[in-house]
Amino acid sequence: MHRFKYRGRKLYCEDVRVADIARAVGTPAYIYSKNTLLDHYNKLKHALREFSPLLCFSVKSNSNLAVLKTLVDVGAGLDIVSGGELYRAKLVKADPRKIVYAGVGKKQNEIIEAIRYGILFFNVESQEELELINRCAKRLKKKVNVAIRINPDVDVSTHKYITTGKAESKFGVDFKTAKNIFRSSWRYRSVDIKGVHLHIGSQILNLEPFEKAIRKTLRFLADNKIFIEYINIGGGLGIVYTFEKPQTAMGFAGRISSIIRKSGLKLILEPGRFISGNSGIMVTKVLFRKKTGSRNFVIVDSGMNDLIRPSLYEAYHNIVPVTKPQKPSARVKYDIVGPICETGDFLAKDRKLGRIKRGDLLAVMGAGAYGYAMSSNYNSRPRAVEVMVSGNRFFIGRKRETYRDLVRGETTR
Ligand code: LLP
């Protein structure tokens, strides 16, 4: 359960009025609920407690330092995919033994930095990458742990841009290549292959693909007499944006526990959206309304540069008023659009909402994952402010960008 609820006509984040935050910090603003983050983390941890799993929060879903610190402080590990994410992990003093590093295109300097920090392991996505990690480890006179990311060729019904476990996707290696890697592991003397890694996609609402991918992988290990220590089953757990009925943490655990138990392997997960998705909203202000032909446009002060999910994946985010009107009005079909000069710049289309007027504040729900993290400066728009709420207090987790920030590092000659 998230902690963005109405009390009377006012939307609250925990015990703070969202309108008060918007007044203090301006709009657009991302607002995160610390206790929702913790609640979601604890739910998963509790559901899988018999395995004492390592939950590595997927930094790419929300990399704000205040968010990372909240989770790291209660024992979360981190799933990283770049030197930049490693830098963030260091800033929040994440335990290196709880960091896993995935990604198909790791660069040499990134590999070296991660080895130096002493991460738990790399999720290796190709044989050439394994060779490079081996060379780097040798140079640093270290023995480095890795897991092989397997592409189990499992279909997932989610948006095609966020499915990763089909044979044609760029992620991981197929079973045949994995077998070759394990068979030739003696060649990689500075590397210890400790585990296998899976991540089959994101916003997955049913359990079959998870189960299928894990079963296929365990069968592969058994058939080939491969003995390792860890299975990392990645992230991907879907959440409620509107009417979805995803699995709960308990439902997920119920389905996979017996399989994992039999394998005897240590369990790692990399949840992103499950923890951060419904822990954040984006608040935006209505600038203008206009009617053209059959359409009612509401033009707000945030756009696809702030939240690209609707434009990129046709994602549906609930949009609600920060203050409900005194008397409920007839519902009108609106297109909620941003100020960016692109037709694809919208937050919602054909959305039935009560009457909206200039100056109203709207909350875009479920914006805690892949919201700010995917924002940009397109159209030279400074990025939004990020705020963290805990109980009846809030603080700015990242300042709104200024025009000066926009041109940092640029020169004219
Ligand atoms: N582990 C790996 C290796 C990943 O690539 C991802 C996400 C995760 C874990 C976390 O997945 P989650 O639990 O959050 O589903 N931008 C898209 C989602 C892209 C997901 C990329 N990988 C969106 O806004 O829906």
Short mmCIF file of C-alpha atoms and ligand atoms in Angstrom, two decimals:
data_model
loop_
_atom_site.label_atom_id
_atom_site.label_comp_id
_atom_site.label_asym_id
_atom_site.label_seq_id
_atom_site.Cartn_x
_atom_site.Cartn_y
_atom_site.Cartn_z
CA MET A 1 0.00 0.00 0.00
CA HIS A 2 1.29 3.43 -0.83
CA ARG A 3 1.03 6.45 1.36
CA PHE A 4 -0.55 8.96 -1.04
CA LYS A 5 -4.11 9.28 0.24
CA TYR A 6 -6.81 11.90 0.50
CA ARG A 7 -7.84 13.34 3.80
CA GLY A 8 -11.02 15.16 3.00
CA ARG A 9 -10.38 16.98 -0.27
CA LYS A 10 -6.61 17.18 0.11
CA LEU A 11 -4.06 14.72 -1.19
CA TYR A 12 -1.43 13.83 1.39
CA CYS A 13 1.93 12.16 1.13
CA GLU A 14 2.20 10.42 4.50
CA ASP A 15 1.28 13.25 6.89
CA VAL A 16 2.15 16.18 4.66
CA ARG A 17 -0.22 17.94 2.30
CA VAL A 18 1.02 17.61 -1.26
CA ALA A 19 -0.22 21.15 -1.98
CA ASP A 20 2.01 22.48 0.82
CA ILE A 21 5.04 20.78 -0.68
CA ALA A 22 4.23 22.16 -4.13
CA ARG A 23 3.85 25.65 -2.67
CA ALA A 24 7.24 25.35 -0.97
CA VAL A 25 9.25 23.86 -3.85
CA GLY A 26 7.28 24.72 -6.99
CA THR A 27 6.29 22.43 -9.86
CA PRO A 28 6.96 20.11 -11.53
CA ALA A 29 8.02 18.16 -8.45
CA TYR A 30 8.68 14.51 -7.79
CA ILE A 31 7.57 13.54 -4.30
CA TYR A 32 8.65 10.28 -2.66
CA SER A 33 7.26 8.58 0.43
CA LYS A 34 10.03 7.08 2.54
CA ASN A 35 7.69 4.78 4.44
CA THR A 36 6.20 3.42 1.23
CA LEU A 37 9.69 2.58 -0.04
CA LEU A 38 10.45 0.78 3.22
CA ASP A 39 7.11 -0.98 3.28
CA HIS A 40 7.58 -2.41 -0.21
CA TYR A 41 11.14 -3.48 0.52
CA ASN A 42 10.07 -5.16 3.77
CA LYS A 43 7.14 -6.94 2.12
CA LEU A 44 9.41 -8.69 -0.33
CA LYS A 45 12.07 -9.40 2.27
CA HIS A 46 9.45 -10.87 4.60
CA ALA A 47 7.74 -12.98 1.94
CA LEU A 48 11.05 -14.64 1.05
CA ARG A 49 12.50 -14.68 4.56
CA GLU A 50 13.23 -18.42 4.61
CA PHE A 51 15.99 -17.73 2.05
CA SER A 52 17.41 -14.62 3.75
CA PRO A 53 17.55 -13.22 0.22
CA LEU A 54 19.76 -10.36 -0.83
CA LEU A 55 17.45 -7.70 -2.30
CA CYS A 56 19.49 -5.48 -4.58
CA PHE A 57 17.37 -2.42 -5.31
CA SER A 58 17.61 -1.59 -8.99
CA VAL A 59 19.23 1.83 -8.99
CA LYS A 60 18.12 2.59 -12.55
CA SER A 61 14.49 2.78 -11.43
CA ASN A 62 15.18 5.66 -9.06
CA SER A 63 18.71 6.76 -8.39
CA ASN A 64 18.07 9.69 -6.07
CA LEU A 65 20.58 9.53 -3.22
CA ALA A 66 17.89 10.00 -0.56
CA VAL A 67 16.01 7.01 -1.97
CA LEU A 68 19.15 4.88 -2.13
CA LYS A 69 20.19 5.87 1.38
CA THR A 70 16.74 4.98 2.75
CA LEU A 71 17.07 1.45 1.40
CA VAL A 72 20.77 0.92 2.04
CA ASP A 73 20.25 1.94 5.68
CA VAL A 74 17.87 -0.99 6.21
CA GLY A 75 20.25 -3.48 4.62
CA ALA A 76 19.31 -3.40 0.93
CA GLY A 77 21.92 -4.19 -1.67
CA LEU A 78 22.05 -2.40 -5.03
CA ASP A 79 21.77 -3.55 -8.63
CA ILE A 80 23.90 -1.21 -10.74
CA VAL A 81 24.52 -0.87 -14.47
CA SER A 82 27.16 1.83 -14.87
CA GLY A 83 30.11 3.62 -13.33
CA GLY A 84 27.72 6.46 -12.54
CA GLU A 85 25.47 4.17 -10.54
CA LEU A 86 28.55 2.78 -8.77
CA TYR A 87 29.48 6.36 -7.88
CA ARG A 88 26.04 6.88 -6.35
CA ALA A 89 26.36 3.59 -4.45
CA LYS A 90 29.65 4.78 -2.97
CA LEU A 91 28.13 8.11 -1.94
CA VAL A 92 25.46 6.35 0.13
CA LYS A 93 28.15 4.01 1.51
CA ALA A 94 26.48 0.91 0.11
CA ASP A 95 28.09 -2.31 1.28
CA PRO A 96 30.17 -3.46 -1.72
CA ARG A 97 29.43 -7.09 -0.84
CA LYS A 98 25.78 -6.35 -1.61
CA ILE A 99 26.30 -4.84 -5.05
CA VAL A 100 25.70 -6.66 -8.32
CA TYR A 101 26.61 -5.10 -11.64
CA ALA A 102 24.70 -5.95 -14.86
CA GLY A 103 24.61 -4.39 -18.34
CA VAL A 104 25.68 -5.50 -21.81
CA GLY A 105 28.21 -2.72 -22.35
CA LYS A 106 30.48 -2.35 -19.34
CA LYS A 107 33.61 -0.33 -20.08
CA GLN A 108 37.07 -1.22 -18.85
CA ASN A 109 37.30 1.72 -16.46
CA GLU A 110 33.89 0.86 -15.03
CA ILE A 111 34.95 -2.74 -14.49
CA ILE A 112 38.15 -1.66 -12.76
CA GLU A 113 36.31 0.78 -10.49
CA ALA A 114 33.83 -1.94 -9.48
CA ILE A 115 36.60 -4.47 -8.80
CA ARG A 116 38.41 -1.91 -6.67
CA TYR A 117 35.24 -1.24 -4.67
CA GLY A 118 34.94 -5.01 -4.10
CA ILE A 119 31.44 -5.66 -5.41
CA LEU A 120 29.74 -9.03 -4.81
CA PHE A 121 29.71 -9.88 -8.49
CA PHE A 122 29.34 -8.84 -12.10
CA ASN A 123 26.39 -10.20 -14.03
CA VAL A 124 28.28 -11.08 -17.18
CA GLU A 125 26.42 -10.72 -20.47
CA SER A 126 28.90 -12.05 -23.07
CA GLN A 127 32.04 -14.13 -23.41
CA GLU A 128 34.07 -11.11 -24.54
CA GLU A 129 32.99 -9.24 -21.42
CA LEU A 130 34.09 -12.20 -19.29
CA GLU A 131 37.50 -12.12 -20.95
CA LEU A 132 37.83 -8.41 -20.21
CA ILE A 133 36.82 -8.84 -16.57
CA ASN A 134 39.35 -11.65 -16.29
CA ARG A 135 42.12 -9.42 -17.72
CA CYS A 136 41.20 -6.51 -15.42
CA ALA A 137 41.12 -8.79 -12.37
CA LYS A 138 44.50 -10.26 -13.27
CA ARG A 139 46.02 -6.81 -13.62
CA LEU A 140 44.67 -5.84 -10.22
CA LYS A 141 45.83 -9.17 -8.76
CA LYS A 142 42.32 -10.00 -7.62
CA LYS A 143 39.99 -12.97 -7.95
CA VAL A 144 36.65 -11.60 -9.06
CA ASN A 145 33.21 -13.19 -8.67
CA VAL A 146 30.81 -13.26 -11.58
CA ALA A 147 27.39 -14.64 -12.43
CA ILE A 148 26.49 -15.56 -15.98
CA ARG A 149 23.39 -13.77 -17.21
CA ILE A 150 21.27 -16.31 -19.01
CA ASN A 151 18.71 -15.43 -21.60
CA PRO A 152 16.19 -18.21 -21.01
CA ASP A 153 14.07 -17.42 -24.09
CA VAL A 154 10.85 -16.96 -22.16
CA ASP A 155 8.02 -14.83 -23.45
CA VAL A 156 6.64 -12.13 -21.20
CA SER A 157 3.49 -10.20 -21.89
CA THR A 158 4.65 -6.68 -21.23
CA HIS A 159 5.54 -3.77 -23.49
CA LYS A 160 7.95 -4.95 -26.17
CA TYR A 161 10.54 -2.36 -25.15
CA ILE A 162 10.80 -3.81 -21.65
CA THR A 163 10.91 -7.52 -22.34
CA THR A 164 14.46 -8.82 -22.04
CA GLY A 165 14.32 -12.60 -21.83
CA LYS A 166 13.43 -13.52 -25.42
CA ALA A 167 16.07 -15.10 -27.65
CA GLU A 168 16.17 -12.03 -29.93
CA SER A 169 16.94 -9.55 -27.13
CA LYS A 170 20.48 -8.32 -26.57
CA PHE A 171 20.64 -9.44 -22.95
CA GLY A 172 22.58 -12.33 -21.50
CA VAL A 173 23.76 -15.46 -23.28
CA ASP A 174 21.78 -18.46 -24.50
CA PHE A 175 22.09 -21.84 -22.82
CA LYS A 176 24.54 -23.13 -25.41
CA THR A 177 26.94 -20.24 -24.90
CA ALA A 178 26.49 -20.50 -21.14
CA LYS A 179 27.48 -24.15 -21.34
CA ASN A 180 30.62 -23.27 -23.30
CA ILE A 181 31.49 -20.61 -20.76
CA PHE A 182 31.12 -22.99 -17.82
CA ARG A 183 33.09 -25.70 -19.67
CA SER A 184 35.94 -23.32 -20.38
CA SER A 185 35.87 -21.59 -17.01
CA TRP A 186 39.36 -22.93 -16.19
CA ARG A 187 40.67 -20.44 -18.76
CA TYR A 188 39.50 -17.53 -16.66
CA ARG A 189 41.87 -17.89 -13.76
CA SER A 190 41.14 -14.53 -12.18
CA VAL A 191 37.41 -15.07 -12.23
CA ASP A 192 35.18 -17.28 -10.11
CA ILE A 193 31.81 -18.12 -11.69
CA LYS A 194 29.64 -18.15 -8.60
CA GLY A 195 26.15 -17.84 -9.99
CA VAL A 196 23.60 -17.42 -12.70
CA HIS A 197 21.55 -14.31 -13.34
CA LEU A 198 18.16 -13.90 -14.98
CA HIS A 199 16.12 -10.82 -15.74
CA ILE A 200 13.33 -11.47 -18.18
CA GLY A 201 11.55 -8.13 -18.36
CA SER A 202 9.76 -5.46 -16.42
CA GLN A 203 6.19 -4.80 -15.25
CA ILE A 204 5.44 -8.53 -15.40
CA LEU A 205 1.97 -9.22 -14.05
CA ASN A 206 1.79 -13.00 -14.06
CA LEU A 207 3.99 -15.56 -12.41
CA GLU A 208 4.37 -18.14 -15.17
CA PRO A 209 7.32 -16.51 -16.94
CA PHE A 210 9.30 -16.20 -13.70
CA GLU A 211 8.67 -19.81 -12.84
CA LYS A 212 9.44 -20.99 -16.35
CA ALA A 213 12.70 -19.06 -16.54
CA ILE A 214 13.89 -20.32 -13.15
CA ARG A 215 12.93 -23.93 -13.93
CA LYS A 216 14.66 -23.85 -17.31
CA THR A 217 17.80 -22.44 -15.74
CA LEU A 218 17.91 -24.95 -12.89
CA ARG A 219 17.38 -27.79 -15.34
CA PHE A 220 20.29 -26.47 -17.39
CA LEU A 221 22.52 -26.46 -14.30
CA ALA A 222 21.47 -29.97 -13.29
CA ASP A 223 21.79 -31.44 -16.80
CA ASN A 224 25.28 -30.06 -17.13
CA LYS A 225 26.39 -30.82 -13.57
CA ILE A 226 27.19 -27.20 -12.93
CA PHE A 227 27.62 -26.42 -9.26
CA ILE A 228 27.35 -22.80 -8.22
CA GLU A 229 26.34 -20.81 -5.15
CA TYR A 230 23.82 -18.16 -6.26
CA ILE A 231 20.76 -17.70 -8.37
CA ASN A 232 19.90 -14.07 -9.08
CA ILE A 233 16.38 -13.91 -10.47
CA GLY A 234 16.50 -10.22 -11.38
CA GLY A 235 13.60 -7.81 -11.06
CA GLY A 236 10.47 -7.34 -13.11
CA LEU A 237 7.63 -7.65 -10.60
CA GLY A 238 4.70 -5.65 -11.91
CA ILE A 239 2.77 -3.09 -9.90
CA VAL A 240 -0.68 -1.47 -9.97
CA TYR A 241 -0.78 1.64 -12.16
CA THR A 242 -4.51 1.48 -12.67
CA PHE A 243 -6.53 -1.75 -12.91
CA GLU A 244 -3.67 -4.25 -13.08
CA LYS A 245 -3.80 -7.22 -10.76
CA PRO A 246 -0.17 -8.14 -10.27
CA GLN A 247 1.13 -10.80 -7.93
CA THR A 248 1.71 -9.79 -4.35
CA ALA A 249 5.04 -10.41 -2.66
CA MET A 250 3.48 -13.39 -0.87
CA GLY A 251 2.00 -14.74 -4.12
CA PHE A 252 5.38 -14.44 -5.81
CA ALA A 253 7.15 -16.16 -2.92
CA GLY A 254 4.53 -18.91 -2.83
CA ARG A 255 5.15 -19.70 -6.47
CA ILE A 256 8.93 -19.74 -6.52
CA SER A 257 9.86 -20.91 -3.02
CA SER A 258 9.61 -24.64 -3.53
CA ILE A 259 11.73 -24.46 -6.68
CA ILE A 260 14.41 -22.32 -5.07
CA ARG A 261 14.38 -24.47 -1.91
CA LYS A 262 15.07 -27.61 -3.91
CA SER A 263 17.98 -25.97 -5.71
CA GLY A 264 19.72 -25.13 -2.45
CA LEU A 265 21.08 -21.95 -4.07
CA LYS A 266 21.39 -18.58 -2.35
CA LEU A 267 18.77 -16.18 -3.63
CA ILE A 268 19.28 -12.67 -4.99
CA LEU A 269 16.61 -10.36 -6.45
CA GLU A 270 16.88 -7.01 -8.19
CA PRO A 271 13.52 -5.31 -7.69
CA GLY A 272 13.18 -1.76 -8.94
CA ARG A 273 9.63 -0.77 -9.75
CA PHE A 274 8.13 -3.03 -7.05
CA ILE A 275 9.86 -0.88 -4.44
CA SER A 276 9.96 2.57 -6.00
CA GLY A 277 7.06 2.69 -8.49
CA ASN A 278 4.19 3.53 -6.21
CA SER A 279 6.45 5.31 -3.73
CA GLY A 280 6.52 8.43 -5.86
CA ILE A 281 4.26 10.89 -7.66
CA MET A 282 4.94 13.81 -9.94
CA VAL A 283 3.05 17.01 -9.23
CA THR A 284 2.40 19.38 -12.07
CA LYS A 285 0.46 22.61 -12.52
CA VAL A 286 -2.16 23.41 -15.13
CA LEU A 287 -0.98 26.29 -17.30
CA PHE A 288 -3.73 26.59 -19.90
CA ARG A 289 -6.74 24.83 -21.36
CA LYS A 290 -7.78 24.86 -24.97
CA LYS A 291 -10.29 23.22 -27.20
CA THR A 292 -9.47 22.22 -30.76
CA GLY A 293 -12.02 20.37 -32.82
CA SER A 294 -13.11 17.47 -30.70
CA ARG A 295 -10.30 17.60 -28.16
CA ASN A 296 -9.99 19.24 -24.78
CA PHE A 297 -6.38 19.94 -24.02
CA VAL A 298 -5.01 20.61 -20.58
CA ILE A 299 -1.50 21.99 -20.89
CA VAL A 300 0.63 21.40 -17.82
CA ASP A 301 4.08 22.54 -16.75
CA SER A 302 5.73 19.11 -17.13
CA GLY A 303 6.25 17.08 -20.22
CA MET A 304 7.93 14.10 -21.77
CA ASN A 305 11.28 15.45 -20.61
CA ASP A 306 10.07 15.02 -17.01
CA LEU A 307 8.13 11.75 -17.41
CA ILE A 308 8.68 9.92 -20.67
CA ARG A 309 6.78 6.71 -19.87
CA PRO A 310 3.47 7.71 -21.52
CA SER A 311 5.24 8.86 -24.71
CA LEU A 312 7.69 5.98 -24.91
CA TYR A 313 5.59 3.01 -23.78
CA GLU A 314 2.08 4.44 -23.98
CA ALA A 315 2.13 3.84 -20.23
CA TYR A 316 -0.96 4.67 -18.22
CA HIS A 317 -0.50 6.75 -15.08
CA ASN A 318 -3.45 7.74 -12.96
CA ILE A 319 -3.84 11.49 -12.74
CA VAL A 320 -5.70 12.95 -9.79
CA PRO A 321 -6.32 16.45 -8.44
CA VAL A 322 -4.11 17.51 -5.54
CA THR A 323 -7.19 19.23 -4.10
CA LYS A 324 -10.57 17.79 -4.99
CA PRO A 325 -13.19 20.37 -5.95
CA GLN A 326 -15.77 21.30 -3.33
CA LYS A 327 -18.60 19.93 -5.42
CA PRO A 328 -18.00 17.06 -7.80
CA SER A 329 -18.35 18.30 -11.38
CA ALA A 330 -19.30 16.47 -14.56
CA ARG A 331 -16.39 14.50 -15.95
CA VAL A 332 -14.78 15.71 -19.14
CA LYS A 333 -12.46 13.85 -21.50
CA TYR A 334 -9.08 15.57 -21.49
CA ASP A 335 -5.73 15.17 -23.19
CA ILE A 336 -3.16 16.16 -20.60
CA VAL A 337 -0.17 17.44 -22.52
CA GLY A 338 3.17 19.07 -21.80
CA PRO A 339 4.95 22.13 -23.16
CA ILE A 340 7.43 20.19 -25.34
CA CYS A 341 7.31 20.78 -29.08
CA GLU A 342 6.40 17.21 -30.02
CA THR A 343 3.01 15.67 -30.71
CA GLY A 344 4.15 12.69 -28.65
CA ASP A 345 4.43 14.90 -25.58
CA PHE A 346 1.52 13.82 -23.40
CA LEU A 347 0.92 12.49 -19.93
CA ALA A 348 -2.55 11.13 -20.65
CA LYS A 349 -5.02 10.93 -23.52
CA ASP A 350 -8.81 10.74 -23.45
CA ARG A 351 -8.73 10.86 -19.68
CA LYS A 352 -12.06 11.46 -17.95
CA LEU A 353 -11.56 13.87 -15.08
CA GLY A 354 -13.62 16.38 -13.11
CA ARG A 355 -13.49 19.93 -14.42
CA ILE A 356 -9.94 21.31 -14.47
CA LYS A 357 -9.01 24.98 -14.35
CA ARG A 358 -5.90 27.08 -14.73
CA GLY A 359 -3.56 26.89 -11.75
CA ASP A 360 -4.87 23.50 -10.53
CA LEU A 361 -2.29 21.04 -9.29
CA LEU A 362 -2.44 17.50 -10.65
CA ALA A 363 -0.67 14.45 -9.27
CA VAL A 364 0.64 11.87 -11.70
CA MET A 365 0.60 8.66 -9.70
CA GLY A 366 3.03 5.75 -9.81
CA ALA A 367 5.89 7.97 -10.96
CA GLY A 368 8.53 6.75 -8.51
CA ALA A 369 10.14 4.29 -10.93
CA TYR A 370 11.64 5.32 -14.28
CA GLY A 371 10.24 8.81 -13.76
CA TYR A 372 12.91 11.30 -12.78
CA ALA A 373 15.51 8.65 -13.62
CA MET A 374 14.59 8.87 -17.32
CA SER A 375 14.07 12.63 -17.42
CA SER A 376 16.06 14.90 -19.70
CA ASN A 377 16.72 18.51 -20.54
CA TYR A 378 14.98 18.33 -23.91
CA ASN A 379 13.79 21.78 -25.06
CA SER A 380 16.31 23.17 -22.54
CA ARG A 381 13.99 22.57 -19.65
CA PRO A 382 15.64 22.34 -16.24
CA ARG A 383 14.89 19.05 -14.53
CA ALA A 384 12.30 18.96 -11.74
CA VAL A 385 12.93 19.03 -7.99
CA GLU A 386 12.81 15.79 -5.97
CA VAL A 387 11.38 15.74 -2.47
CA MET A 388 11.45 13.04 0.20
CA VAL A 389 8.66 12.82 2.77
CA SER A 390 8.82 10.93 6.04
CA GLY A 391 5.90 11.26 8.45
CA ASN A 392 5.13 14.94 8.83
CA ARG A 393 8.47 16.20 7.49
CA PHE A 394 9.92 16.65 4.06
CA PHE A 395 13.21 17.71 2.54
CA ILE A 396 14.57 18.43 -0.91
CA GLY A 397 16.42 15.34 -2.11
CA ARG A 398 17.56 17.09 -5.26
CA LYS A 399 17.22 20.74 -6.12
CA ARG A 400 15.43 21.89 -9.21
CA GLU A 401 17.96 22.56 -11.96
CA THR A 402 18.74 26.13 -12.91
CA TYR A 403 19.48 27.64 -16.33
CA ARG A 404 23.13 27.66 -15.28
CA ASP A 405 22.95 23.89 -14.69
CA LEU A 406 21.60 23.54 -18.22
CA VAL A 407 24.76 24.91 -19.84
CA ARG A 408 27.33 23.50 -17.40
CA GLY A 409 30.38 22.44 -19.33
CA GLU A 410 29.37 24.13 -22.59
CA THR A 411 31.57 26.61 -24.42
CA THR A 412 31.15 28.65 -27.59
CA ARG A 413 34.68 28.25 -28.96
N1 LLP B 1 17.65 -6.05 -13.15
C1 LLP B 1 18.01 -5.78 -14.41
C2 LLP B 1 19.17 -6.46 -14.98
C3 LLP B 1 17.27 -4.85 -15.17
O1 LLP B 1 17.62 -4.59 -16.42
C4 LLP B 1 16.14 -4.20 -14.58
C5 LLP B 1 15.36 -3.23 -15.34
C6 LLP B 1 15.83 -4.51 -13.24
C7 LLP B 1 16.60 -5.44 -12.57
C8 LLP B 1 14.67 -3.86 -12.53
O2 LLP B 1 13.46 -4.17 -13.11
P1 LLP B 1 12.08 -3.78 -12.39
O3 LLP B 1 12.01 -4.58 -11.11
O4 LLP B 1 12.11 -2.33 -12.11
O5 LLP B 1 11.05 -4.16 -13.36
N2 LLP B 1 12.01 2.10 -18.31
C9 LLP B 1 11.06 1.01 -18.29
C10 LLP B 1 11.57 -0.17 -17.51
C11 LLP B 1 12.93 -0.67 -17.96
C12 LLP B 1 13.50 -1.77 -17.11
C13 LLP B 1 14.95 -1.95 -17.36
N3 LLP B 1 15.57 -2.97 -16.56
C14 LLP B 1 9.73 1.51 -17.77
O6 LLP B 1 9.61 2.71 -17.48
O7 LLP B 1 8.78 0.76 -17.68
#
